[in-house]
C-alpha positions as semicolon CSV with decimal commas, in nm:
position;residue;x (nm);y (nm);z (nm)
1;X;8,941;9,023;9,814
2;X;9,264;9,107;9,657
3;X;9,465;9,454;9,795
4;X;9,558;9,677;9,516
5;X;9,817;9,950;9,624
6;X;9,944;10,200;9,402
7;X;10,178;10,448;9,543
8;X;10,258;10,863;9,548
9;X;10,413;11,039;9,248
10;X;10,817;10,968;9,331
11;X;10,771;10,720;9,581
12;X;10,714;10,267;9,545
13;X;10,581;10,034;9,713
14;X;10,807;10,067;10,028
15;X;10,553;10,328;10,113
16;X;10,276;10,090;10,228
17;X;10,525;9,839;10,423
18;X;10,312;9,975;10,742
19;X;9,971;9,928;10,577
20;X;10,070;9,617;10,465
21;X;10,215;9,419;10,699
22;X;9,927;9,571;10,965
23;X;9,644;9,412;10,748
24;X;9,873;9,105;10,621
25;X;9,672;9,069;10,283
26;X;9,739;8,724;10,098
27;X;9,943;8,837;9,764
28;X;9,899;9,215;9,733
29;X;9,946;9,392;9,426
30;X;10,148;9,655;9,399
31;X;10,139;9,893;9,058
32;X;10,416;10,075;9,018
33;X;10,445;10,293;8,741
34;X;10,725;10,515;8,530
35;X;10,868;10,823;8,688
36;X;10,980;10,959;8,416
37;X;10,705;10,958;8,124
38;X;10,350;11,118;8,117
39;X;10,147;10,993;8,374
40;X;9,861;10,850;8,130
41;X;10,129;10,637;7,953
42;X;10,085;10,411;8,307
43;X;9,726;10,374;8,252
44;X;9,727;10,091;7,989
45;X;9,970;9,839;8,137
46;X;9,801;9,922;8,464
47;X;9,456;9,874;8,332
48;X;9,596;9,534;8,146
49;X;9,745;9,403;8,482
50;X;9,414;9,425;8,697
51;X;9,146;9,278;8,421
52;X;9,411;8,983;8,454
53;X;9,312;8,885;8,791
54;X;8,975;8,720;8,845
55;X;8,927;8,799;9,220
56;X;8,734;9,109;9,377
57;X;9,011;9,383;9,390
58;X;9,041;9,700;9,700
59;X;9,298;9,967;9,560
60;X;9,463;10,150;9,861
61;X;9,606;10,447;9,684
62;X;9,843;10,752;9,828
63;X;9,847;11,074;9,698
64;X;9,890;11,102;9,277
65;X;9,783;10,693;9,346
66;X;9,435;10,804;9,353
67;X;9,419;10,990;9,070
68;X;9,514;10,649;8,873
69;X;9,288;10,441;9,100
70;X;8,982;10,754;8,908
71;X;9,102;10,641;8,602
72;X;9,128;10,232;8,717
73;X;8,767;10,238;8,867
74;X;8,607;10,314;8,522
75;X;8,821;10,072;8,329
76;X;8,855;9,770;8,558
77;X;8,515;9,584;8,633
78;X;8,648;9,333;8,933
79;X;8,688;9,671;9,178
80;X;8,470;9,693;9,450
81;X;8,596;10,004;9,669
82;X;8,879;10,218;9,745
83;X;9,005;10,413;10,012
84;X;9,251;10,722;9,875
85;X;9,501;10,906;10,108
86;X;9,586;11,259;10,038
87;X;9,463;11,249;9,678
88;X;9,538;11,567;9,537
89;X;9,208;11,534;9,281
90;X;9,227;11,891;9,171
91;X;9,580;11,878;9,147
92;X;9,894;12,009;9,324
93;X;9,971;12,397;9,369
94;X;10,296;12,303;9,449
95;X;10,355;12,107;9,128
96;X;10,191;12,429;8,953
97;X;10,490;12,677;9,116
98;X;10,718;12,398;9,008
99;X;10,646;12,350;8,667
100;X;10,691;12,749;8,625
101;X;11,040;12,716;8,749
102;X;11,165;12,370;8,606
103;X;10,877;12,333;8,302
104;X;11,053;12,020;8,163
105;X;10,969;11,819;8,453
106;X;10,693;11,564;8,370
107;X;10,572;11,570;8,730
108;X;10,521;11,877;8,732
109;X;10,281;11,891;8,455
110;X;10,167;11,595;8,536
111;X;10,000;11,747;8,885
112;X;9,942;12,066;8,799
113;X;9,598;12,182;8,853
114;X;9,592;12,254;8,511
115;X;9,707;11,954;8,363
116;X;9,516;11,712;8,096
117;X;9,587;11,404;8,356
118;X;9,416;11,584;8,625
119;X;9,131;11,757;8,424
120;X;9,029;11,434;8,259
121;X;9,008;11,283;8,615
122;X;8,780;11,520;8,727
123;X;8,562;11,401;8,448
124;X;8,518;11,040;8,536
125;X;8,248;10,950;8,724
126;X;8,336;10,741;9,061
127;X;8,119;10,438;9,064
128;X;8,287;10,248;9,318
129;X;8,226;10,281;9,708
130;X;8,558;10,527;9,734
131;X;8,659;10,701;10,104
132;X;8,887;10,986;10,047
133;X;9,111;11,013;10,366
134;X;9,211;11,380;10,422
135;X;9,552;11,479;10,569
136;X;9,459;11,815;10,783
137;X;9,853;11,861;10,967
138;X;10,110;12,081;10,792
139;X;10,173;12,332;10,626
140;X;10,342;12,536;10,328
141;X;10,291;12,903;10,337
142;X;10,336;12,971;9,955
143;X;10,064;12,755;9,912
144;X;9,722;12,928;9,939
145;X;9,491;12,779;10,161
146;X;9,460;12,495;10,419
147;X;9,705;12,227;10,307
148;X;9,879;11,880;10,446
149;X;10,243;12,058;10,305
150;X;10,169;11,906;9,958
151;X;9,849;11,931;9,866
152;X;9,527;12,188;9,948
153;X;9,236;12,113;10,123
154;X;9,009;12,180;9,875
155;X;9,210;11,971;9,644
156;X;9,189;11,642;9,824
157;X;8,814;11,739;9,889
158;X;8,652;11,902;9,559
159;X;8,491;11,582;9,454
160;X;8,111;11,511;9,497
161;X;8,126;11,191;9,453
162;X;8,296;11,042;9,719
163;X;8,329;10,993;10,085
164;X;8,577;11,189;10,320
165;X;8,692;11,169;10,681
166;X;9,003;11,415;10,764
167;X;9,286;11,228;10,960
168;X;9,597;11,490;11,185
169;X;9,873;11,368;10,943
170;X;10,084;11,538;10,693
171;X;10,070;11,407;10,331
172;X;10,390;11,104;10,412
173;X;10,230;11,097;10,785
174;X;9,939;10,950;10,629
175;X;10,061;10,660;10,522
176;X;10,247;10,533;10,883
177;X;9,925;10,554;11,063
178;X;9,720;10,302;11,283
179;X;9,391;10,528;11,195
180;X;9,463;10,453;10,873
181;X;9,491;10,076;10,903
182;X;9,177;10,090;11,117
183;X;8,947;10,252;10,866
184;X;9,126;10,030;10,588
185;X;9,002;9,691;10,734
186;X;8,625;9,803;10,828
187;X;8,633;9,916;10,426
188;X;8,730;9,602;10,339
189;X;8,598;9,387;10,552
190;X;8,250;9,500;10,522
């Protein structure tokens, strides 16, 4: 099986060196995407990159990641599971405050709990065995509610169609940790 990884909104693949090199996949594919247009605009070369490859594919997916691996899982037959970290699947309150103070910032909107990218991920159906890995540590004040410093608790869990376990990392934590790795391989290795 093939590791797909596709990274947090303003980060690359440098964020899953740890992940990586602890599982050692053969040939991993990374998908990095534009920071600078709409977020859907990804989706197609994305979508065109993955129905290229013949094997079984596993996305690994941090943050904003997951909400493209939503979109992936309906378009992309070969996937067989994912696991998400800190997917912010109702969107980002921080990315809300932000786009009231700096509206021209596609991230922002992007994010936003309000946003078309977000809403039309909530309305995809996950078909794919899919393990949401919460981040329960940190904490931003101006944010209401439980959150990992980034993202809300109910936003990485208000899905009903997939599986959760809560990890004590912060949203970057997340992605540097040997719980992580661990619940990766019996995933994939099932």
């Amino acid at each position: 099986m093939k590791i797909v990884y596709i990274h947090g909104a303003t980060a690359s693949e440098r964020s899953f060196a740890f992940i990586q090199k602890s599982i050692r996949s053969k040939d991993p594919i990374y998908l990095n995407y534009e920071k600078e247009g709409p977020a859907k605009d990804n989706l197609a070369e994305m979508i065109e990159a993955l129905n290229s490859v013949e094997e079984p594919l596993f996305i690994v997916a941090h943050s904003l990641g997951g909400v493209y691996a939503t979109y992936l899982q309906q378009e992309v037959d070969n996937i067989k599971g994912v696991v998400s970290l800190a997917t912010p699947f109702n969107g980002s309150e921080i990315a809300t405050w932000g786009a009231m103070l700096n509206p021209r910032y596609q991230l922002f909107k992007d994010i936003s709990t309000q946003s078309s990218f977000i809403r039309g991920s909530r309305n995809i159906e996950i078909t794919v065995p899919w393990l949401q890995i919460v981040s329960t540590v940190g904490d931003v004040p101006w944010i209401t509610g439980t959150n990992d410093g980034i993202v809300t608790r109910a936003s990485m869990m208000c899905r009903d169609d997939v599986e959760y376990t809560e990890l004590d990392r912060n949203h970057y934590e997340i992605v540097l940790s040997k719980r992580v790795v661990d619940i990766i391989k019996k995933r994939l290795y099932k």
